PDB file of C-alpha atoms and ligand atoms in Angstrom:
ATOM      1  CA  UNK A1077      22.150 -10.333   1.370  1.00 50.00           C
ATOM      2  CA  UNK A1078      20.452 -13.504   0.254  1.00 59.00           C
ATOM      3  CA  UNK A1079      17.731 -13.432  -2.333  1.00 91.00           C
ATOM      4  CA  UNK A1080      14.313 -11.994  -1.585  1.00 97.00           C
ATOM      5  CA  UNK A1081      11.254 -12.925  -3.617  1.00 97.00           C
ATOM      6  CA  UNK A1082       8.019 -10.947  -3.374  1.00 98.00           C
ATOM      7  CA  UNK A1083       4.926 -12.679  -4.738  1.00 98.00           C
ATOM      8  CA  UNK A1084       2.229 -10.163  -5.609  1.00 98.00           C
ATOM      9  CA  UNK A1085      -1.135  -9.996  -7.380  1.00 98.00           C
ATOM     10  CA  UNK A1086      -2.084  -8.005 -10.497  1.00 97.00           C
ATOM     11  CA  UNK A1087      -0.684  -4.504 -10.140  1.00 98.00           C
ATOM     12  CA  UNK A1088      -3.904  -2.921 -11.355  1.00 97.00           C
ATOM     13  CA  UNK A1089      -5.948  -4.439  -8.543  1.00 97.00           C
ATOM     14  CA  UNK A1090      -3.781  -5.741  -5.718  1.00 98.00           C
ATOM     15  CA  UNK A1091      -3.795  -2.983  -3.144  1.00 98.00           C
ATOM     16  CA  UNK A1092      -2.251  -5.255  -0.510  1.00 98.00           C
ATOM     17  CA  UNK A1093       0.659  -6.135  -2.796  1.00 98.00           C
ATOM     18  CA  UNK A1094       1.410  -2.490  -3.519  1.00 98.00           C
ATOM     19  CA  UNK A1095       2.350  -1.792   0.103  1.00 98.00           C
ATOM     20  CA  UNK A1096       5.477  -3.966   0.544  1.00 98.00           C
ATOM     21  CA  UNK A1097       6.402  -3.625  -3.144  1.00 98.00           C
ATOM     22  CA  UNK A1098       6.570   0.163  -3.006  1.00 98.00           C
ATOM     23  CA  UNK A1099       8.514   0.414   0.216  1.00 98.00           C
ATOM     24  CA  UNK A1100      11.073  -2.138  -0.994  1.00 98.00           C
ATOM     25  CA  UNK A1101      11.473  -0.198  -4.240  1.00 98.00           C
ATOM     26  CA  UNK A1102      11.587   3.154  -2.454  1.00 98.00           C
ATOM     27  CA  UNK A1103      14.355   1.875  -0.144  1.00 98.00           C
ATOM     28  CA  UNK A1104      16.286   0.276  -3.009  1.00 98.00           C
ATOM     29  CA  UNK A1105      15.952  -3.255  -1.655  1.00 98.00           C
ATOM     30  CA  UNK A1106      16.659  -5.758  -4.430  1.00 97.00           C
ATOM     31  CA  UNK A1107      14.090  -8.495  -4.914  1.00 97.00           C
ATOM     32  CA  UNK A1108      12.708 -10.868  -7.492  1.00 97.00           C
ATOM     33  CA  UNK A1109       9.053 -10.312  -8.274  1.00 97.00           C
ATOM     34  CA  UNK A1110       6.493 -12.973  -9.115  1.00 98.00           C
ATOM     35  CA  UNK A1111       3.175 -11.496 -10.232  1.00 97.00           C
ATOM     36  CA  UNK A1112       0.049 -13.689 -10.214  1.00 97.00           C
ATOM     37  CA  UNK A1113      -3.026 -12.405 -12.095  1.00 96.00           C
ATOM     38  CA  UNK A1114      -5.969 -12.242  -9.658  1.00 96.00           C
ATOM     39  CA  UNK A1115      -9.430 -13.812 -10.072  1.00 93.00           C
ATOM     40  CA  UNK A1116      -8.426 -16.174 -12.879  1.00 93.00           C
ATOM     41  CA  UNK A1117      -9.196 -19.905 -12.901  1.00 93.00           C
ATOM     42  CA  UNK A1118      -5.628 -20.775 -11.797  1.00 95.00           C
ATOM     43  CA  UNK A1119      -5.156 -17.926  -9.310  1.00 96.00           C
ATOM     44  CA  UNK A1120      -5.878 -19.849  -6.104  1.00 96.00           C
ATOM     45  CA  UNK A1121      -3.624 -22.771  -7.013  1.00 97.00           C
ATOM     46  CA  UNK A1122      -0.837 -20.465  -8.091  1.00 97.00           C
ATOM     47  CA  UNK A1123      -0.985 -18.444  -4.872  1.00 98.00           C
ATOM     48  CA  UNK A1124      -1.121 -21.609  -2.732  1.00 97.00           C
ATOM     49  CA  UNK A1125       2.231 -22.676  -4.207  1.00 97.00           C
ATOM     50  CA  UNK A1126       3.769 -19.828  -2.210  1.00 96.00           C
ATOM     51  CA  UNK A1127       1.354 -18.678   0.475  1.00 95.00           C
ATOM     52  CA  UNK A1128      -0.365 -20.828   3.145  1.00 93.00           C
ATOM     53  CA  UNK A1129      -3.057 -18.147   3.532  1.00 95.00           C
ATOM     54  CA  UNK A1130      -3.978 -18.347  -0.162  1.00 96.00           C
ATOM     55  CA  UNK A1131      -3.408 -14.604  -0.398  1.00 98.00           C
ATOM     56  CA  UNK A1132      -0.785 -12.269  -1.752  1.00 98.00           C
ATOM     57  CA  UNK A1133       1.540 -10.580  -0.984  1.00 98.00           C
ATOM     58  CA  UNK A1134       3.974 -13.155   0.364  1.00 98.00           C
ATOM     59  CA  UNK A1135       7.697 -12.665   0.897  1.00 98.00           C
ATOM     60  CA  UNK A1136      10.158 -15.516   0.513  1.00 98.00           C
ATOM     61  CA  UNK A1137      13.537 -15.042   2.182  1.00 97.00           C
ATOM     62  CA  UNK A1138      15.884 -18.038   2.284  1.00 92.00           C
ATOM     63  CA  UNK A1139      13.669 -20.883   3.471  1.00 84.00           C
ATOM     64  CA  UNK A1140      11.289 -18.531   5.308  1.00 93.00           C
ATOM     65  CA  UNK A1141       7.977 -17.234   4.115  1.00 97.00           C
ATOM     66  CA  UNK A1142       6.231 -14.199   5.519  1.00 98.00           C
ATOM     67  CA  UNK A1143       2.683 -13.478   4.460  1.00 97.00           C
ATOM     68  CA  UNK A1144       0.429 -10.489   5.115  1.00 98.00           C
ATOM     69  CA  UNK A1145       1.510  -7.014   4.018  1.00 98.00           C
ATOM     70  CA  UNK A1146       2.049  -5.618   7.516  1.00 98.00           C
ATOM     71  CA  UNK A1147       4.015  -8.642   8.733  1.00 98.00           C
ATOM     72  CA  UNK A1148       6.200  -8.405   5.606  1.00 98.00           C
ATOM     73  CA  UNK A1149       6.998  -4.722   6.223  1.00 98.00           C
ATOM     74  CA  UNK A1150       7.783  -5.322   9.905  1.00 98.00           C
ATOM     75  CA  UNK A1151       9.984  -8.316   8.997  1.00 98.00           C
ATOM     76  CA  UNK A1152      11.889  -6.246   6.437  1.00 98.00           C
ATOM     77  CA  UNK A1153      12.354  -3.517   9.043  1.00 98.00           C
ATOM     78  CA  UNK A1154      14.277  -6.062  11.132  1.00 97.00           C
ATOM     79  CA  UNK A1155      16.308  -7.383   8.197  1.00 97.00           C
ATOM     80  CA  UNK A1156      17.239  -3.893   6.934  1.00 98.00           C
ATOM     81  CA  UNK A1157      17.405  -1.771  10.111  1.00 97.00           C
ATOM     82  CA  UNK A1158      19.482   0.897   8.365  1.00 97.00           C
ATOM     83  CA  UNK A1159      16.398   2.076   6.429  1.00 98.00           C
ATOM     84  CA  UNK A1160      13.850   4.550   7.813  1.00 97.00           C
ATOM     85  CA  UNK A1161      10.832   2.230   8.257  1.00 98.00           C
ATOM     86  CA  UNK A1162       9.285   4.103  11.184  1.00 98.00           C
ATOM     87  CA  UNK A1163       9.611   7.575  12.735  1.00 98.00           C
ATOM     88  CA  UNK A1164      12.546   7.744  15.142  1.00 97.00           C
ATOM     89  CA  UNK A1165      10.528   9.347  17.950  1.00 97.00           C
ATOM     90  CA  UNK A1166       8.794   6.584  19.933  1.00 97.00           C
ATOM     91  CA  UNK A1167       5.504   8.492  20.355  1.00 97.00           C
ATOM     92  CA  UNK A1168       5.402   9.305  16.633  1.00 98.00           C
ATOM     93  CA  UNK A1169       6.309   5.677  15.919  1.00 98.00           C
ATOM     94  CA  UNK A1170       3.373   4.466  18.025  1.00 98.00           C
ATOM     95  CA  UNK A1171       1.047   6.761  16.066  1.00 98.00           C
ATOM     96  CA  UNK A1172       2.540   5.556  12.759  1.00 98.00           C
ATOM     97  CA  UNK A1173       1.898   1.963  13.849  1.00 98.00           C
ATOM     98  CA  UNK A1174      -1.635   2.853  14.988  1.00 98.00           C
ATOM     99  CA  UNK A1175      -2.640   4.414  11.658  1.00 98.00           C
ATOM    100  CA  UNK A1176      -1.025   1.565   9.694  1.00 98.00           C
ATOM    101  CA  UNK A1177      -2.977  -0.947  11.789  1.00 98.00           C
ATOM    102  CA  UNK A1178      -6.160   1.116  11.395  1.00 98.00           C
ATOM    103  CA  UNK A1179      -5.662   1.031   7.622  1.00 98.00           C
ATOM    104  CA  UNK A1180      -4.843  -2.665   7.697  1.00 97.00           C
ATOM    105  CA  UNK A1181      -7.956  -3.681   9.606  1.00 97.00           C
ATOM    106  CA  UNK A1182     -10.492  -0.991   8.764  1.00 97.00           C
ATOM    107  CA  UNK A1183     -12.130   1.163   6.099  1.00 98.00           C
ATOM    108  CA  UNK A1184     -14.259  -1.749   4.842  1.00 98.00           C
ATOM    109  CA  UNK A1185     -16.796   0.532   3.155  1.00 98.00           C
ATOM    110  CA  UNK A1186     -14.120   2.274   1.120  1.00 98.00           C
ATOM    111  CA  UNK A1187     -12.495  -1.034   0.199  1.00 97.00           C
ATOM    112  CA  UNK A1188     -15.744  -2.614  -0.957  1.00 97.00           C
ATOM    113  CA  UNK A1189     -17.192   0.331  -2.844  1.00 98.00           C
ATOM    114  CA  UNK A1190     -14.039   1.853  -4.306  1.00 98.00           C
ATOM    115  CA  UNK A1191     -11.726  -1.064  -5.098  1.00 97.00           C
ATOM    116  CA  UNK A1192      -8.257  -0.171  -6.367  1.00 97.00           C
ATOM    117  CA  UNK A1193      -8.204   0.021 -10.156  1.00 97.00           C
ATOM    118  CA  UNK A1194      -5.152   1.971 -11.297  1.00 97.00           C
ATOM    119  CA  UNK A1195      -6.173   1.962 -14.972  1.00 95.00           C
ATOM    120  CA  UNK A1196      -9.716   3.271 -14.522  1.00 96.00           C
ATOM    121  CA  UNK A1197     -11.277   6.700 -14.164  1.00 96.00           C
ATOM    122  CA  UNK A1198     -14.602   6.324 -12.304  1.00 97.00           C
ATOM    123  CA  UNK A1199     -15.436   9.769 -10.871  1.00 97.00           C
ATOM    124  CA  UNK A1200     -18.063   9.671  -8.139  1.00 96.00           C
ATOM    125  CA  UNK A1201     -18.697   5.943  -8.444  1.00 97.00           C
ATOM    126  CA  UNK A1202     -19.109   4.048  -5.173  1.00 97.00           C
ATOM    127  CA  UNK A1203     -19.574   7.134  -3.022  1.00 97.00           C
ATOM    128  CA  UNK A1204     -22.065   6.380  -0.225  1.00 97.00           C
ATOM    129  CA  UNK A1205     -22.491   8.026   3.178  1.00 98.00           C
ATOM    130  CA  UNK A1206     -20.537   5.196   4.798  1.00 98.00           C
ATOM    131  CA  UNK A1207     -17.725   5.558   2.239  1.00 98.00           C
ATOM    132  CA  UNK A1208     -17.623   9.314   2.850  1.00 98.00           C
ATOM    133  CA  UNK A1209     -17.219   8.582   6.579  1.00 98.00           C
ATOM    134  CA  UNK A1210     -14.160   6.429   5.797  1.00 98.00           C
ATOM    135  CA  UNK A1211     -12.812   9.163   3.502  1.00 98.00           C
ATOM    136  CA  UNK A1212     -13.315  11.817   6.213  1.00 98.00           C
ATOM    137  CA  UNK A1213     -11.403   9.717   8.733  1.00 98.00           C
ATOM    138  CA  UNK A1214      -8.507   9.202   6.284  1.00 98.00           C
ATOM    139  CA  UNK A1215      -8.373  12.921   5.526  1.00 98.00           C
ATOM    140  CA  UNK A1216      -8.266  13.733   9.232  1.00 98.00           C
ATOM    141  CA  UNK A1217      -5.397  11.243   9.703  1.00 98.00           C
ATOM    142  CA  UNK A1218      -3.448  12.786   6.822  1.00 98.00           C
ATOM    143  CA  UNK A1219      -4.067  16.337   8.031  1.00 98.00           C
ATOM    144  CA  UNK A1220      -3.012  15.542  11.585  1.00 98.00           C
ATOM    145  CA  UNK A1221       0.123  13.665  10.502  1.00 98.00           C
ATOM    146  CA  UNK A1222       1.210  16.241   7.945  1.00 98.00           C
ATOM    147  CA  UNK A1223       0.617  19.158  10.325  1.00 97.00           C
ATOM    148  CA  UNK A1224       2.000  17.635  13.537  1.00 97.00           C
ATOM    149  CA  UNK A1225       4.674  15.171  12.398  1.00 97.00           C
ATOM    150  CA  UNK A1226       5.411  15.914   8.750  1.00 96.00           C
ATOM    151  CA  UNK A1227       7.281  19.201   8.887  1.00 93.00           C
ATOM    152  CA  UNK A1228      10.654  17.715   7.910  1.00 95.00           C
ATOM    153  CA  UNK A1229       9.472  16.280   4.599  1.00 97.00           C
ATOM    154  CA  UNK A1230       6.549  15.647   2.291  1.00 98.00           C
ATOM    155  CA  UNK A1231       5.290  12.401   3.792  1.00 98.00           C
ATOM    156  CA  UNK A1232       3.016  11.610   6.758  1.00 98.00           C
ATOM    157  CA  UNK A1233       5.921  11.639   9.218  1.00 98.00           C
ATOM    158  CA  UNK A1234       8.277  13.761   7.113  1.00 98.00           C
ATOM    159  CA  UNK A1235      10.354  10.999   5.540  1.00 98.00           C
ATOM    160  CA  UNK A1236       8.765   8.008   3.805  1.00 98.00           C
ATOM    161  CA  UNK A1237       7.764   5.242   6.258  1.00 98.00           C
ATOM    162  CA  UNK A1238       5.616   2.101   6.392  1.00 98.00           C
ATOM    163  CA  UNK A1239       2.639   4.348   7.227  1.00 98.00           C
ATOM    164  CA  UNK A1240       2.906   5.980   3.774  1.00 98.00           C
ATOM    165  CA  UNK A1241       3.122   2.583   2.098  1.00 98.00           C
ATOM    166  CA  UNK A1242      -0.087   1.584   3.872  1.00 98.00           C
ATOM    167  CA  UNK A1243      -2.029   4.620   2.670  1.00 98.00           C
ATOM    168  CA  UNK A1244      -0.770   4.554  -0.937  1.00 98.00           C
ATOM    169  CA  UNK A1245      -3.585   2.301  -2.227  1.00 98.00           C
ATOM    170  CA  UNK A1246      -6.010   4.894  -0.810  1.00 98.00           C
ATOM    171  CA  UNK A1247      -4.212   7.548  -2.838  1.00 98.00           C
ATOM    172  CA  UNK A1248      -4.833   5.437  -5.948  1.00 98.00           C
ATOM    173  CA  UNK A1249      -8.519   5.047  -5.028  1.00 98.00           C
ATOM    174  CA  UNK A1250      -8.916   8.792  -4.481  1.00 98.00           C
ATOM    175  CA  UNK A1251      -7.466   9.415  -7.961  1.00 98.00           C
ATOM    176  CA  UNK A1252      -9.590   6.766  -9.710  1.00 98.00           C
ATOM    177  CA  UNK A1253     -12.855   7.886  -8.065  1.00 98.00           C
ATOM    178  CA  UNK A1254     -11.929  11.607  -8.152  1.00 98.00           C
ATOM    179  CA  UNK A1255     -12.538  12.092  -4.422  1.00 98.00           C
ATOM    180  CA  UNK A1256     -12.752  15.770  -3.422  1.00 97.00           C
ATOM    181  CA  UNK A1257      -9.886  16.707  -1.102  1.00 98.00           C
ATOM    182  CA  UNK A1258      -8.618  19.636   0.935  1.00 98.00           C
ATOM    183  CA  UNK A1259      -5.245  21.213   0.058  1.00 98.00           C
ATOM    184  CA  UNK A1260      -3.194  19.238   2.583  1.00 98.00           C
ATOM    185  CA  UNK A1261      -4.565  15.912   1.351  1.00 98.00           C
ATOM    186  CA  UNK A1262      -4.313  16.891  -2.326  1.00 98.00           C
ATOM    187  CA  UNK A1263      -0.655  17.872  -1.831  1.00 98.00           C
ATOM    188  CA  UNK A1264      -0.020  14.515  -0.179  1.00 98.00           C
ATOM    189  CA  UNK A1265      -1.690  12.722  -3.116  1.00 98.00           C
ATOM    190  CA  UNK A1266       0.488  14.720  -5.533  1.00 98.00           C
ATOM    191  CA  UNK A1267       3.623  13.823  -3.561  1.00 98.00           C
ATOM    192  CA  UNK A1268       2.816  10.118  -3.746  1.00 98.00           C
ATOM    193  CA  UNK A1269       1.943  10.276  -7.462  1.00 98.00           C
ATOM    194  CA  UNK A1270       5.232  12.036  -8.203  1.00 98.00           C
ATOM    195  CA  UNK A1271       7.288   9.151  -6.804  1.00 98.00           C
ATOM    196  CA  UNK A1272       9.163   7.390  -9.576  1.00 98.00           C
ATOM    197  CA  UNK A1273       8.311   4.001  -8.059  1.00 98.00           C
ATOM    198  CA  UNK A1274       4.615   4.884  -8.010  1.00 98.00           C
ATOM    199  CA  UNK A1275       4.766   5.771 -11.709  1.00 98.00           C
ATOM    200  CA  UNK A1276       6.563   2.468 -12.337  1.00 98.00           C
ATOM    201  CA  UNK A1277       3.709   0.553 -10.640  1.00 98.00           C
ATOM    202  CA  UNK A1278       1.002   2.488 -12.529  1.00 98.00           C
ATOM    203  CA  UNK A1279       2.741   1.982 -15.879  1.00 98.00           C
ATOM    204  CA  UNK A1280       2.958  -1.762 -15.248  1.00 97.00           C
ATOM    205  CA  UNK A1281      -0.709  -1.866 -14.154  1.00 97.00           C
ATOM    206  CA  UNK A1282      -1.755  -0.187 -17.401  1.00 96.00           C
ATOM    207  CA  UNK A1283      -0.213  -2.867 -19.600  1.00 95.00           C
ATOM    208  CA  UNK A1284      -1.536  -5.871 -17.673  1.00 93.00           C
ATOM    209  CA  UNK A1285      -3.940  -7.966 -19.714  1.00 85.00           C
ATOM    210  CA  UNK A1286      -6.192  -9.353 -16.979  1.00 80.00           C
ATOM    211  CA  UNK A1287      -9.523  -7.667 -16.296  1.00 80.00           C
ATOM    212  CA  UNK A1288     -11.794  -8.228 -13.293  1.00 77.00           C
ATOM    213  CA  UNK A1289     -15.245  -7.178 -14.593  1.00 73.00           C
ATOM    214  CA  UNK A1290     -16.785  -6.322 -11.199  1.00 66.00           C
TER     215      UNK A1290
HETATM  216  N1  GSH B1845      -4.480  -8.894   5.114  1.00 54.89           N
HETATM  217  C1  GSH B1845      -3.834  -9.425   3.935  1.00 54.89           C
HETATM  218  C2  GSH B1845      -4.815  -9.335   2.786  1.00 54.89           C
HETATM  219  C3  GSH B1845      -4.256  -9.951   1.503  1.00 54.89           C
HETATM  220  C4  GSH B1845      -5.327 -10.062   0.422  1.00 54.89           C
HETATM  221  O1  GSH B1845      -6.553 -10.027   0.687  1.00 54.89           O
HETATM  222  N2  GSH B1845      -4.852 -10.253  -0.821  1.00 54.89           N
HETATM  223  C5  GSH B1845      -5.753 -10.463  -1.951  1.00 54.89           C
HETATM  224  C6  GSH B1845      -5.267  -9.693  -3.182  1.00 54.89           C
HETATM  225  S1  GSH B1845      -5.135  -7.946  -2.946  1.00 54.89           S
HETATM  226  C7  GSH B1845      -5.686 -11.909  -2.369  1.00 54.89           C
HETATM  227  O2  GSH B1845      -4.648 -12.521  -2.322  1.00 54.89           O
HETATM  228  N3  GSH B1845      -6.816 -12.489  -2.775  1.00 54.89           N
HETATM  229  C8  GSH B1845      -6.827 -13.854  -3.211  1.00 54.89           C
HETATM  230  C9  GSH B1845      -7.526 -14.052  -4.510  1.00 54.89           C
HETATM  231  O3  GSH B1845      -7.911 -13.057  -5.128  1.00 54.89           O
HETATM  232  O4  GSH B1845      -7.645 -15.212  -4.913  1.00 54.89           O
HETATM  233  C10 GSH B1845      -2.527  -8.649   3.725  1.00 54.89           C
HETATM  234  O5  GSH B1845      -2.363  -7.593   4.345  1.00 54.89           O
HETATM  235  O6  GSH B1845      -1.630  -9.099   2.995  1.00 54.89           O
END
């Protein structure tokens, strides 16, 4: 397999970068990592060296570049079809794709008011009615997936899939802002936090030097 390079942003803050990074690590896919500190004077120029969108993550594979976290995961699913990227059942797979897309394009209130910050502990901060509505929707997704499709494992569809990778930054937000959860959701959070690759990401985030004040 030729070399893969994943360009990501600061691990403490870059929720979009976490998604492809964690699934590649979880599936044991070898890649070189280039990490660009976000919101610094050189950030935009550095990202533009790799990504036409001016955003991370971006995957470089041979002479190809793939940008956008969801496009990267779907591309990798084609390159490494032996891994379990999606549920095998086509109806479950359609639901997995629907919730990943919902995460990818929605939950603006949660994103804006509770940005990912792996290092911080900010209990209760950012919680508005609109944020609580986003949280309630995420909890109902997790409950439905765990109860209907997750019986053969600890993840949303049993085994780890792209859908889990897409909700992992939310797990980090729920921990940072100490969001109150039901048992099913709390167990799911605990499962994600117990992943060795998740601990690897958090440990790296904690030793990063860059700070985004806001
Ligand atoms: N929809 C994109 C969003 C990517 C995105 O917004 N990335 C942020 C970092 S998490 C970024 O690169 N921002 C540019 C900057 O901070 O200069 C994806 O899924 O990859």
